[in-house]
Short mmCIF file of C-alpha atoms in Angstrom, two decimals:
data_model
loop_
_atom_site.label_atom_id
_atom_site.label_comp_id
_atom_site.label_asym_id
_atom_site.label_seq_id
_atom_site.Cartn_x
_atom_site.Cartn_y
_atom_site.Cartn_z
CA MET A 1 29.33 -68.97 35.95
CA SER A 2 29.88 -69.81 39.60
CA ALA A 3 29.55 -66.21 40.82
CA ARG A 4 26.20 -64.89 41.95
CA PRO A 5 24.75 -61.42 41.31
CA VAL A 6 25.24 -58.63 43.82
CA SER A 7 21.80 -57.42 44.86
CA VAL A 8 21.05 -53.85 45.96
CA LEU A 9 17.77 -52.54 47.42
CA ILE A 10 17.36 -48.76 47.62
CA GLY A 11 14.67 -47.11 49.75
CA ALA A 12 14.09 -43.40 49.16
CA LEU A 13 11.38 -40.80 49.62
CA GLY A 14 9.56 -38.98 46.88
CA GLY A 15 11.58 -36.12 45.41
CA GLU A 16 14.97 -37.40 46.64
CA GLY A 17 16.13 -38.68 43.28
CA GLY A 18 16.10 -42.41 43.96
CA GLY A 19 15.54 -43.04 40.27
CA VAL A 20 18.52 -40.89 39.32
CA LEU A 21 20.66 -42.74 41.89
CA THR A 22 19.65 -46.03 40.26
CA ASP A 23 20.50 -44.65 36.82
CA TRP A 24 23.96 -43.65 38.03
CA ILE A 25 24.62 -47.14 39.35
CA ILE A 26 23.37 -48.72 36.11
CA ALA A 27 25.54 -46.39 34.01
CA ALA A 28 28.61 -47.03 36.16
CA ALA A 29 28.11 -50.80 35.98
CA ALA A 30 27.63 -50.66 32.21
CA SER A 31 30.83 -48.62 31.84
CA CYS A 32 32.65 -51.46 33.65
CA ASP A 33 31.14 -53.98 31.17
CA LEU A 34 29.11 -55.64 33.96
CA PRO A 35 25.69 -57.23 33.36
CA VAL A 36 23.15 -55.17 35.30
CA GLN A 37 19.38 -54.92 35.64
CA SER A 38 17.05 -52.70 37.66
CA THR A 39 13.39 -52.43 38.53
CA SER A 40 11.49 -49.82 40.53
CA ILE A 41 8.40 -49.84 42.70
CA PRO A 42 7.10 -46.25 42.85
CA GLY A 43 5.30 -45.34 46.04
CA VAL A 44 3.06 -42.44 47.02
CA ALA A 45 4.82 -39.11 46.60
CA GLN A 46 6.70 -37.41 49.42
CA ARG A 47 6.63 -38.95 52.92
CA THR A 48 3.42 -41.00 52.81
CA GLY A 49 5.07 -44.04 51.26
CA ALA A 50 8.37 -45.60 50.24
CA THR A 51 9.77 -45.64 46.72
CA THR A 52 12.04 -48.63 46.26
CA TYR A 53 14.51 -49.57 43.56
CA TYR A 54 16.11 -52.98 43.07
CA ILE A 55 19.36 -53.59 41.21
CA GLU A 56 21.28 -56.77 40.43
CA ILE A 57 24.85 -56.59 39.14
CA TYR A 58 26.73 -59.66 37.94
CA PRO A 59 30.37 -59.22 39.05
CA THR A 60 31.91 -60.83 35.92
CA PRO A 61 32.34 -58.65 32.79
CA TRP A 62 30.46 -59.59 29.63
CA ARG A 63 33.71 -60.23 27.78
CA GLU A 64 34.57 -63.05 30.20
CA LEU A 65 31.18 -64.81 29.99
CA GLY A 66 31.78 -66.41 26.63
CA GLY A 67 28.38 -65.43 25.28
CA LYS A 68 26.48 -66.69 28.30
CA ARG A 69 23.83 -64.48 29.90
CA PRO A 70 23.33 -64.45 33.66
CA VAL A 71 19.78 -64.70 35.01
CA LEU A 72 18.97 -61.56 37.00
CA ALA A 73 15.90 -61.24 39.23
CA LEU A 74 13.28 -58.51 38.93
CA ALA A 75 12.48 -58.24 42.65
CA PRO A 76 14.37 -58.72 45.93
CA GLY A 77 14.01 -61.94 47.84
CA ILE A 78 13.78 -62.04 51.61
CA GLY A 79 17.23 -62.89 52.96
CA ASP A 80 18.84 -62.51 49.53
CA VAL A 81 19.92 -58.85 49.52
CA ASP A 82 23.61 -57.91 49.71
CA MET A 83 23.22 -54.15 50.16
CA VAL A 84 20.34 -52.03 51.43
CA VAL A 85 20.62 -48.26 50.99
CA ALA A 86 18.11 -46.00 52.81
CA SER A 87 17.82 -42.23 52.50
CA GLU A 88 16.25 -41.92 55.97
CA PHE A 89 16.50 -43.94 59.16
CA LEU A 90 12.92 -45.21 59.25
CA GLU A 91 13.29 -46.40 55.65
CA ALA A 92 16.10 -48.60 56.94
CA GLY A 93 13.65 -49.87 59.54
CA ARG A 94 11.13 -50.71 56.82
CA ALA A 95 13.72 -52.80 55.00
CA ILE A 96 14.61 -54.60 58.22
CA ALA A 97 10.95 -55.25 58.99
CA GLY A 98 10.51 -56.66 55.49
CA GLY A 99 13.25 -59.22 56.09
CA PHE A 100 15.66 -57.77 53.53
CA VAL A 101 18.44 -57.05 56.04
CA THR A 102 20.09 -60.20 57.39
CA PRO A 103 23.14 -60.67 59.64
CA ASP A 104 24.78 -63.22 57.37
CA ARG A 105 24.71 -61.15 54.21
CA THR A 106 23.50 -57.54 54.21
CA LEU A 107 25.51 -54.33 54.31
CA LEU A 108 23.17 -51.53 55.44
CA ILE A 109 23.93 -47.97 54.32
CA ALA A 110 21.53 -45.42 55.81
CA SER A 111 21.16 -41.80 56.70
CA THR A 112 20.54 -41.32 60.40
CA HIS A 113 18.34 -38.23 60.04
CA ARG A 114 14.56 -38.49 60.40
CA SER A 115 11.86 -37.19 58.09
CA HIS A 116 8.81 -37.96 60.17
CA ALA A 117 6.06 -40.01 58.57
CA ILE A 118 2.50 -38.74 58.28
CA ALA A 119 1.39 -41.25 60.90
CA GLU A 120 3.99 -39.87 63.32
CA LYS A 121 2.81 -36.31 62.77
CA MET A 122 -0.88 -37.18 63.08
CA ALA A 123 -0.52 -39.00 66.40
CA THR A 124 -2.39 -37.37 69.25
CA GLY A 125 0.62 -37.82 71.54
CA ASP A 126 4.30 -38.16 70.72
CA GLY A 127 4.00 -40.43 67.70
CA ARG A 128 7.69 -40.42 66.76
CA PHE A 129 9.09 -43.88 66.20
CA ASP A 130 11.50 -44.99 68.91
CA THR A 131 14.97 -44.38 67.49
CA ALA A 132 16.50 -46.72 70.05
CA ARG A 133 14.45 -49.57 68.60
CA LEU A 134 15.72 -48.75 65.12
CA THR A 135 19.28 -48.70 66.40
CA GLY A 136 18.85 -52.09 68.05
CA ALA A 137 17.31 -53.51 64.89
CA VAL A 138 20.31 -52.34 62.84
CA ASP A 139 22.78 -53.88 65.28
CA LYS A 140 20.85 -57.13 65.39
CA ASN A 141 20.06 -57.63 61.71
CA ALA A 142 22.81 -56.10 59.56
CA ARG A 143 26.09 -57.88 58.83
CA SER A 144 27.77 -54.46 58.77
CA HIS A 145 26.59 -50.90 58.36
CA VAL A 146 27.52 -47.39 57.27
CA LEU A 147 25.52 -44.78 59.17
CA PHE A 148 25.80 -41.00 59.14
CA ASP A 149 23.59 -37.96 58.59
CA MET A 150 23.43 -37.79 54.80
CA ASP A 151 20.85 -35.01 54.85
CA ALA A 152 23.25 -32.73 56.74
CA ALA A 153 26.07 -33.72 54.39
CA ALA A 154 23.89 -32.89 51.37
CA THR A 155 22.94 -29.52 52.82
CA ALA A 156 26.55 -28.64 53.55
CA ALA A 157 27.57 -29.63 50.02
CA ARG A 158 24.57 -27.81 48.46
CA ALA A 159 23.60 -31.06 46.74
CA MET A 160 20.79 -33.60 46.66
CA ILE A 161 20.90 -36.50 49.08
CA ASN A 162 20.99 -39.09 46.27
CA SER A 163 24.52 -38.01 45.32
CA VAL A 164 25.61 -38.36 48.96
CA MET A 165 24.11 -41.86 49.01
CA LEU A 166 26.12 -42.77 45.91
CA GLY A 167 29.30 -41.53 47.58
CA ALA A 168 28.57 -43.73 50.61
CA ILE A 169 27.98 -46.73 48.32
CA ALA A 170 31.29 -46.13 46.59
CA ALA A 171 33.16 -45.75 49.89
CA SER A 172 31.69 -48.96 51.28
CA GLY A 173 33.33 -51.09 48.60
CA GLY A 174 30.21 -53.23 48.45
CA LEU A 175 29.87 -53.07 44.65
CA PRO A 176 32.39 -54.20 42.02
CA ILE A 177 32.53 -50.64 40.65
CA SER A 178 35.27 -48.03 41.16
CA ALA A 179 34.66 -44.53 42.50
CA GLU A 180 35.95 -43.15 39.20
CA ALA A 181 33.20 -45.01 37.31
CA PHE A 182 30.56 -43.51 39.58
CA GLU A 183 32.01 -40.02 39.08
CA ALA A 184 31.98 -40.51 35.33
CA ALA A 185 28.30 -41.47 35.47
CA ILE A 186 27.57 -38.27 37.40
CA ARG A 187 29.48 -36.10 34.90
CA ALA A 188 27.38 -37.52 32.07
CA GLY A 189 24.20 -36.18 33.64
CA LYS A 190 22.71 -32.87 34.71
CA SER A 191 23.90 -30.66 37.60
CA SER A 192 27.15 -32.55 37.63
CA ASP A 193 29.06 -29.99 39.72
CA ALA A 194 26.58 -30.12 42.60
CA ASN A 195 26.22 -33.89 42.37
CA LEU A 196 29.99 -34.39 42.43
CA ARG A 197 30.15 -32.25 45.57
CA GLY A 198 27.50 -34.46 47.13
CA PHE A 199 29.28 -37.62 46.00
CA ARG A 200 32.54 -36.54 47.62
CA ALA A 201 30.73 -35.49 50.80
CA GLY A 202 29.12 -38.95 50.98
CA PHE A 203 32.42 -40.68 50.26
CA GLU A 204 34.16 -38.74 53.03
CA GLY A 205 31.25 -39.10 55.44
CA ALA A 206 31.19 -42.87 55.06
CA GLY A 207 34.96 -43.11 55.30
CA ARG A 208 35.43 -41.11 58.50
CA GLY A 209 36.06 -43.25 61.54
CA ALA A 210 33.30 -41.54 63.52
CA ALA A 211 30.78 -42.37 60.84
CA MET A 212 31.78 -46.03 60.85
CA LEU A 213 31.01 -46.57 64.52
CA ASP A 214 28.36 -49.06 65.42
CA ALA A 215 24.84 -47.70 65.29
CA SER A 216 24.48 -47.11 69.00
CA SER A 217 27.71 -45.12 69.17
CA ALA A 218 26.72 -43.05 66.17
CA LEU A 219 23.40 -42.24 67.73
CA ALA A 220 25.00 -41.45 71.06
CA ALA A 221 27.16 -38.93 69.22
CA GLY A 222 23.95 -37.18 68.21
CA SER A 223 23.70 -38.16 64.56
CA ALA A 224 20.16 -39.48 64.75
CA SER A 225 18.96 -39.12 68.29
CA VAL A 226 15.60 -37.65 69.13
CA SER A 227 16.45 -34.80 71.46
CA PRO A 228 14.51 -34.53 74.72
CA PRO A 229 11.85 -31.85 74.59
CA PRO A 230 12.98 -28.37 75.64
CA PRO A 231 11.48 -26.74 78.76
CA TYR A 232 8.76 -25.24 76.60
CA PRO A 233 7.24 -27.37 73.82
CA PRO A 234 8.09 -26.35 70.25
CA PRO A 235 5.30 -25.67 67.75
CA GLN A 236 3.52 -28.76 66.40
CA ALA A 237 4.27 -30.03 62.93
CA GLY A 238 3.08 -27.53 60.33
CA GLU A 239 2.58 -24.78 62.93
CA GLY A 240 5.89 -22.99 62.61
CA ARG A 241 7.03 -19.90 64.48
CA VAL A 242 4.87 -16.88 63.85
CA GLY A 243 5.14 -13.16 64.37
CA ASP A 244 5.05 -10.00 62.32
CA ALA A 245 8.80 -9.50 62.58
CA GLY A 246 9.78 -13.16 62.59
CA GLU A 247 11.53 -12.75 65.93
CA THR A 248 10.77 -13.85 69.47
CA PRO A 249 8.58 -11.08 70.87
CA ALA A 250 9.78 -9.16 73.90
CA VAL A 251 7.83 -9.37 77.15
CA PRO A 252 7.35 -6.05 78.99
CA GLY A 253 9.15 -5.68 82.29
CA ASP A 254 5.97 -5.65 84.37
CA LEU A 255 4.92 -9.03 82.93
CA GLU A 256 8.38 -10.48 83.53
CA SER A 257 8.17 -9.33 87.15
CA GLU A 258 4.78 -11.01 87.53
CA ALA A 259 6.15 -14.21 85.97
CA ALA A 260 8.98 -14.22 88.53
CA ARG A 261 6.36 -14.50 91.29
CA PHE A 262 5.59 -18.03 90.15
CA GLY A 263 8.86 -19.28 91.64
CA THR A 264 10.17 -22.48 90.10
CA ALA A 265 7.65 -22.15 87.26
CA ALA A 266 8.86 -18.66 86.28
CA ASP A 267 10.77 -19.89 83.21
CA ILE A 268 7.76 -21.72 81.83
CA VAL A 269 5.45 -18.78 82.57
CA THR A 270 7.83 -16.38 80.81
CA GLU A 271 7.92 -18.58 77.71
CA GLY A 272 4.14 -18.81 77.81
CA LEU A 273 3.89 -15.03 77.89
CA ARG A 274 6.18 -14.73 74.87
CA ARG A 275 4.11 -17.26 72.99
CA LEU A 276 0.83 -15.50 73.71
CA VAL A 277 2.13 -12.02 72.91
CA ASP A 278 3.25 -13.46 69.59
CA TYR A 279 -0.04 -15.28 69.12
CA GLN A 280 -2.39 -12.44 70.02
CA ASP A 281 -1.37 -9.41 72.13
CA LEU A 282 -0.40 -8.18 75.61
CA THR A 283 -3.97 -8.26 76.87
CA TYR A 284 -4.24 -11.95 76.04
CA ALA A 285 -0.90 -12.61 77.75
CA ARG A 286 -2.15 -10.89 80.89
CA LEU A 287 -5.22 -13.13 80.85
CA TYR A 288 -2.77 -16.04 81.01
CA LEU A 289 -1.36 -14.69 84.27
CA VAL A 290 -4.83 -14.10 85.68
CA ARG A 291 -5.76 -17.70 84.98
CA LEU A 292 -2.59 -19.04 86.55
CA ALA A 293 -3.01 -17.14 89.83
CA PRO A 294 -5.68 -19.48 91.33
CA ILE A 295 -3.63 -22.49 90.23
CA ALA A 296 -0.61 -21.12 92.07
CA GLU A 297 -2.74 -20.75 95.19
CA ALA A 298 -4.04 -24.31 94.82
CA ASP A 299 -0.46 -25.49 94.33
CA ALA A 300 0.57 -23.85 97.61
CA ARG A 301 -2.39 -25.31 99.52
CA ALA A 302 -1.65 -28.80 98.17
CA GLY A 303 2.04 -28.53 98.98
CA ALA A 304 2.96 -29.30 95.36
CA GLN A 305 6.11 -27.16 95.48
CA GLY A 306 5.44 -25.61 92.11
CA ARG A 307 4.84 -28.86 90.19
CA LEU A 308 1.18 -28.15 89.55
CA VAL A 309 1.54 -24.55 88.43
CA ARG A 310 4.45 -25.53 86.19
CA GLU A 311 2.49 -28.19 84.34
CA VAL A 312 -0.64 -26.08 84.08
CA ALA A 313 1.38 -23.10 82.80
CA ARG A 314 2.84 -25.26 80.04
CA HIS A 315 -0.47 -26.72 78.92
CA LEU A 316 -2.40 -23.46 79.35
CA ALA A 317 -0.04 -21.59 77.02
CA LEU A 318 -0.59 -24.25 74.39
CA ARG A 319 -4.35 -24.29 74.83
CA MET A 320 -4.60 -20.52 74.64
CA SER A 321 -2.53 -20.49 71.43
CA TYR A 322 -4.82 -22.97 69.68
CA GLU A 323 -4.53 -23.52 65.95
CA ASP A 324 -7.08 -21.82 63.75
CA VAL A 325 -7.21 -20.44 60.22
CA ILE A 326 -5.52 -17.24 61.37
CA ARG A 327 -2.69 -19.12 63.05
CA VAL A 328 -2.10 -21.28 59.96
CA ALA A 329 -2.00 -18.19 57.74
CA GLN A 330 0.54 -16.55 60.05
CA ALA A 331 2.73 -19.64 59.95
CA LYS A 332 2.58 -20.04 56.17
CA ILE A 333 3.95 -16.56 55.42
CA ALA A 334 6.35 -16.26 58.37
CA PRO A 335 9.60 -14.86 56.86
CA GLU A 336 11.78 -17.36 58.71
CA ARG A 337 9.70 -20.28 57.37
CA ILE A 338 10.07 -19.09 53.79
CA ALA A 339 13.81 -18.53 54.32
CA ARG A 340 14.15 -22.04 55.74
CA ILE A 341 12.40 -23.59 52.72
CA VAL A 342 14.57 -21.61 50.31
CA ALA A 343 17.68 -22.79 52.16
CA GLN A 344 16.49 -26.39 52.09
CA MET A 345 15.94 -26.13 48.34
CA GLY A 346 19.53 -24.95 47.96
CA ALA A 347 18.46 -21.88 45.98
CA ARG A 348 21.18 -19.39 45.19
CA PRO A 349 20.79 -15.65 45.95
CA GLY A 350 18.38 -14.12 43.48
CA GLU A 351 17.13 -17.50 42.24
CA SER A 352 13.34 -17.79 42.24
CA VAL A 353 11.60 -20.46 44.31
CA ALA A 354 7.90 -21.32 44.14
CA ILE A 355 6.12 -22.49 47.31
CA VAL A 356 2.65 -23.96 46.88
CA GLU A 357 0.44 -24.64 49.91
CA PHE A 358 -2.23 -27.34 49.68
CA LEU A 359 -5.26 -26.62 51.87
CA LYS A 360 -8.59 -28.34 52.37
CA PRO A 361 -10.74 -26.27 54.74
CA GLY A 362 -14.20 -27.43 55.68
CA ILE A 363 -17.32 -25.73 56.99
CA ALA A 364 -16.12 -25.79 60.60
CA GLU A 365 -12.81 -24.15 59.70
CA MET A 366 -14.56 -21.47 57.65
CA CYS A 367 -16.99 -20.72 60.45
CA SER A 368 -14.31 -20.68 63.11
CA VAL A 369 -13.29 -17.10 62.26
CA MET A 370 -16.87 -15.82 62.01
CA PRO A 371 -18.78 -14.26 64.90
CA SER A 372 -20.75 -16.84 66.86
CA PHE A 373 -24.16 -15.44 65.90
CA ILE A 374 -23.30 -16.13 62.25
CA ALA A 375 -21.34 -19.35 62.71
CA ARG A 376 -23.84 -21.20 64.93
CA PRO A 377 -26.78 -21.35 62.48
CA ILE A 378 -24.48 -22.30 59.59
CA ILE A 379 -22.89 -25.13 61.57
CA ALA A 380 -26.28 -26.29 62.86
CA MET A 381 -27.71 -26.44 59.34
CA ALA A 382 -24.63 -28.26 58.04
CA GLU A 383 -24.91 -30.85 60.82
CA ARG A 384 -28.62 -31.41 60.14
CA ARG A 385 -27.98 -32.00 56.46
CA GLY A 386 -24.86 -34.10 57.00
CA TRP A 387 -22.55 -31.60 55.34
CA ILE A 388 -20.24 -30.82 58.25
CA ASP A 389 -17.78 -33.66 57.57
CA LYS A 390 -18.35 -33.94 53.83
CA LEU A 391 -17.96 -30.49 52.32
CA HIS A 392 -14.38 -29.31 51.89
CA TRP A 393 -12.74 -26.90 49.50
CA GLY A 394 -9.43 -27.99 48.03
CA MET A 395 -7.04 -25.10 47.44
CA GLU A 396 -3.59 -24.65 45.99
CA VAL A 397 -2.13 -21.29 47.02
CA LYS A 398 1.29 -20.15 45.85
CA THR A 399 2.60 -18.08 48.75
CA THR A 400 5.53 -16.83 46.67
CA SER A 401 3.12 -15.08 44.29
CA VAL A 402 1.66 -11.66 45.05
CA SER A 403 -1.95 -12.86 45.04
CA GLY A 404 -1.22 -15.96 47.13
CA TYR A 405 0.81 -14.05 49.70
CA LEU A 406 -1.89 -11.39 50.01
CA ARG A 407 -4.56 -14.05 50.60
CA PHE A 408 -2.66 -15.41 53.57
CA LEU A 409 -1.73 -11.93 54.77
CA LEU A 410 -5.40 -10.96 54.80
CA LEU A 411 -6.24 -14.02 56.91
CA ALA A 412 -3.31 -13.33 59.24
CA ARG A 413 -4.50 -9.75 59.74
CA LEU A 414 -7.75 -11.12 61.14
CA ARG A 415 -5.80 -11.69 64.36
CA ARG A 416 -7.14 -8.46 65.86
CA PHE A 417 -10.69 -9.78 65.33
CA ARG A 418 -9.95 -13.24 66.80
CA PRO A 419 -11.55 -12.44 70.22
CA ARG A 420 -14.86 -11.95 68.41
CA SER A 421 -14.66 -15.27 66.57
CA HIS A 422 -16.74 -18.38 67.22
CA ARG A 423 -13.70 -20.60 67.81
CA TYR A 424 -12.26 -18.14 70.33
CA ASN A 425 -15.45 -18.17 72.38
CA GLN A 426 -15.57 -21.97 72.32
CA GLU A 427 -11.95 -22.30 73.39
CA GLN A 428 -12.21 -19.85 76.28
CA VAL A 429 -15.24 -21.65 77.72
CA ALA A 430 -13.45 -24.99 77.44
CA ILE A 431 -10.27 -23.61 79.03
CA GLU A 432 -12.13 -22.17 82.00
CA ALA A 433 -13.94 -25.47 82.55
CA TRP A 434 -10.64 -27.37 82.42
CA LEU A 435 -9.02 -25.01 84.94
CA ALA A 436 -12.01 -25.41 87.26
CA LEU A 437 -11.60 -29.19 87.18
CA ILE A 438 -7.90 -28.84 88.02
CA ALA A 439 -8.68 -26.59 90.99
CA ALA A 440 -11.33 -29.02 92.21
CA GLY A 441 -8.92 -31.91 91.82
CA ALA A 442 -6.21 -30.05 93.74
CA ALA A 443 -8.58 -29.83 96.71
CA LYS A 444 -8.46 -33.65 96.86
CA SER A 445 -4.83 -34.31 95.91
CA CYS A 446 -1.99 -32.82 93.91
CA ALA A 447 -1.58 -36.06 91.93
CA LEU A 448 -5.21 -35.90 90.84
CA ALA A 449 -4.89 -32.28 89.71
CA LEU A 450 -1.76 -33.10 87.72
CA GLU A 451 -3.50 -35.94 85.89
CA ILE A 452 -6.43 -33.68 85.01
CA ALA A 453 -3.98 -31.07 83.71
CA GLU A 454 -2.21 -33.67 81.56
CA CYS A 455 -5.48 -34.45 79.79
CA ALA A 456 -4.97 -31.20 77.87
CA ARG A 457 -2.58 -33.18 75.66
CA LEU A 458 -5.64 -34.68 73.97
CA ILE A 459 -6.82 -31.33 72.62
CA LYS A 460 -4.75 -29.89 69.81
CA GLY A 461 -4.75 -29.07 66.12
CA TYR A 462 -7.87 -28.36 64.12
CA GLY A 463 -10.30 -30.15 61.86
CA ASP A 464 -10.65 -33.89 62.40
CA THR A 465 -7.66 -34.02 64.75
CA LEU A 466 -9.29 -31.50 67.10
CA LYS A 467 -12.67 -33.15 66.82
CA ARG A 468 -11.37 -36.59 67.80
CA GLY A 469 -9.22 -35.25 70.61
CA ALA A 470 -12.00 -33.12 72.07
CA ALA A 471 -14.43 -36.06 71.94
CA ASN A 472 -11.95 -38.30 73.77
CA TYR A 473 -11.34 -35.64 76.39
CA ALA A 474 -15.07 -35.16 76.89
CA ALA A 475 -15.52 -38.90 77.39
CA ILE A 476 -12.77 -39.01 80.02
CA GLU A 477 -14.19 -35.98 81.80
CA ARG A 478 -17.71 -37.38 81.84
CA GLN A 479 -16.91 -40.97 82.75
CA VAL A 480 -13.80 -40.62 84.93
CA ILE A 481 -12.99 -37.11 86.16
CA GLN A 482 -16.50 -36.07 87.19
CA PRO A 483 -17.19 -39.35 89.08
CA ILE A 484 -13.90 -38.90 90.95
CA LEU A 485 -14.75 -35.35 91.96
CA ALA A 486 -18.24 -36.52 92.96
CA GLY A 487 -16.77 -39.25 95.16
CA THR A 488 -18.01 -42.22 93.10
CA ILE A 489 -14.42 -43.26 92.44
CA ALA A 490 -11.81 -42.89 95.18
CA PRO A 491 -9.17 -40.22 94.35
CA SER A 492 -6.32 -42.68 94.98
CA ARG A 493 -7.73 -45.08 92.39
CA GLY A 494 -8.94 -42.24 90.19
CA VAL A 495 -5.41 -40.99 89.50
CA ASP A 496 -4.51 -44.29 87.82
CA ALA A 497 -7.87 -44.36 86.04
CA ILE A 498 -7.32 -40.94 84.44
CA ALA A 499 -3.77 -41.83 83.48
CA SER A 500 -4.87 -45.11 81.89
CA ALA A 501 -7.67 -43.43 79.96
CA ARG A 502 -5.41 -40.65 78.73
CA VAL A 503 -2.72 -43.08 77.55
CA ALA A 504 -5.36 -45.15 75.75
CA ALA A 505 -6.71 -42.07 74.00
CA LEU A 506 -3.23 -40.93 72.93
CA ALA A 507 -2.34 -44.38 71.63
CA ASP A 508 -5.52 -44.67 69.56
CA PRO A 509 -7.09 -41.33 68.53
CA GLU A 510 -10.03 -43.15 66.91
CA GLY A 511 -11.27 -44.05 70.40
CA ASP A 512 -11.44 -47.85 70.35
CA SER A 513 -8.75 -48.32 73.01
CA LEU A 514 -10.30 -45.56 75.10
CA ALA A 515 -13.74 -47.17 74.94
CA LYS A 516 -12.31 -50.45 76.26
CA CYS A 517 -10.43 -48.64 79.00
CA LEU A 518 -13.50 -46.68 80.07
CA ALA A 519 -15.56 -49.88 80.17
CA GLU A 520 -12.98 -51.47 82.49
CA ILE A 521 -13.01 -48.39 84.72
CA ALA A 522 -16.81 -48.51 84.88
CA GLN A 523 -16.70 -52.18 85.90
CA MET A 524 -14.15 -51.36 88.57
CA SER A 525 -16.38 -48.58 89.88
CA ASP A 526 -19.44 -50.85 89.93
CA ALA A 527 -17.49 -53.51 91.79
CA ASP A 528 -16.38 -50.99 94.40
CA GLY A 529 -19.85 -49.52 94.90
CA PRO A 530 -21.60 -52.31 96.86
CA SER A 531 -18.49 -52.96 98.96
CA SER A 532 -18.30 -49.33 99.92
CA ARG A 533 -21.97 -49.32 100.92
CA ARG A 534 -21.54 -52.47 103.00
CA ARG A 535 -18.57 -50.96 104.80
CA GLY A 536 -20.65 -47.87 105.49
CA GLU A 537 -23.52 -49.96 106.90
CA ARG A 538 -21.19 -51.94 109.19
CA SER A 539 -19.52 -48.82 110.50
CA GLY A 540 -22.96 -47.36 111.25
#
């Protein structure tokens, strides 16, 4: 037995049928009379962890082994994997990082679409993994590769992605198994019609010349690139598009005329108005324009040529449409969101689909929709007794049921009472204070005002995410922005100081990096202080 086993490592996400894919390969190998063995390492469900499957296939049929039994391994060895199959591009990156993809041996088959990890979604800034780095890693580490968007192929074929992956495996020729054997394995199982459609879509997708380009060419063609952000930021993960009718709300002509007065920022201002009409009402949208007027004047005085008002308009629209319980409820029952989920599930017309939402509100979230005179004493008592971060209520709400839908609808209808809520009052005070700092910064320099405006990126979401971001922003304001405006730190040096602090806070929401950065800024300020005084004494 001079031949060695062919080793296959499969990385999939929870719910994608990685186990079924493994069973198909095992069945196909067995039908070809090939010795085969598989093991699985189940991970955390859905996107919080990888579920891996390992298969070894001996390429010589049993009948030719003369009673001998090959020794097959139970786990992959670093540098000893012939084929790595990944259902998502970052899963391919995990395999590369683990050392399982090597340039002398490994064929990498991967889908180029992204299903963002929890860590990417939780990041205070843009936490998406750099796709260019993944592309470079594929080029550097794989002997050869088959890359295309298997998720799109599965959707088009109305099939699960595991069948598309099997089609790509068959087309690659990397296993000693014929396509007919794979098809026979599919026919022996459930949902064979849909799975055969997916198999053929994967076979064709892997075989097309465009799909066989090197990774960088495939990404350049748009198969897995991360598109640059549009002029107006899309909703954050989990936020969705909201509105009673599920359509982009119209902006009255008088508001559009007022938006046009903002010159080069008119497009951003118009989008902000649409967002705020959708979020609350016309009165709230008009408040947006009122708040932008002094910024436009400061922009003109500073000679910023619209840069300042454009950035502030973008961040102000996001800050004014903050996430609260009402906003989440609106998003959960938005008709277009439900339609998108149904389409992703591949449900046929008239086929029932159940959607269950998992929620874990705490005391702060509950109090956020209450009037301040009720919310304040409850929050104060909870903080004194240490309950504020410990008490949460886990909920499972089926939005496709009458009772579940009505629960969210009731919360969404609280929108008209939002201006009386505790969270609303807190947010408006914070927004006005932020705008005042921007105006004060603009009096010193446009660059300083822009950096203060950018600090709004730290404040988003709700719950722990909001709490951490707001605390980091408050630290930067107290230790950097206020000293700059007071003259303790020179504006020219202060611009870099704010930028450094903001980047540190975005990179590490827990605050450790920010604390180090603020300590360095404080040392720099202390070092400058005596020198400045000595220069003042000499000039006197």
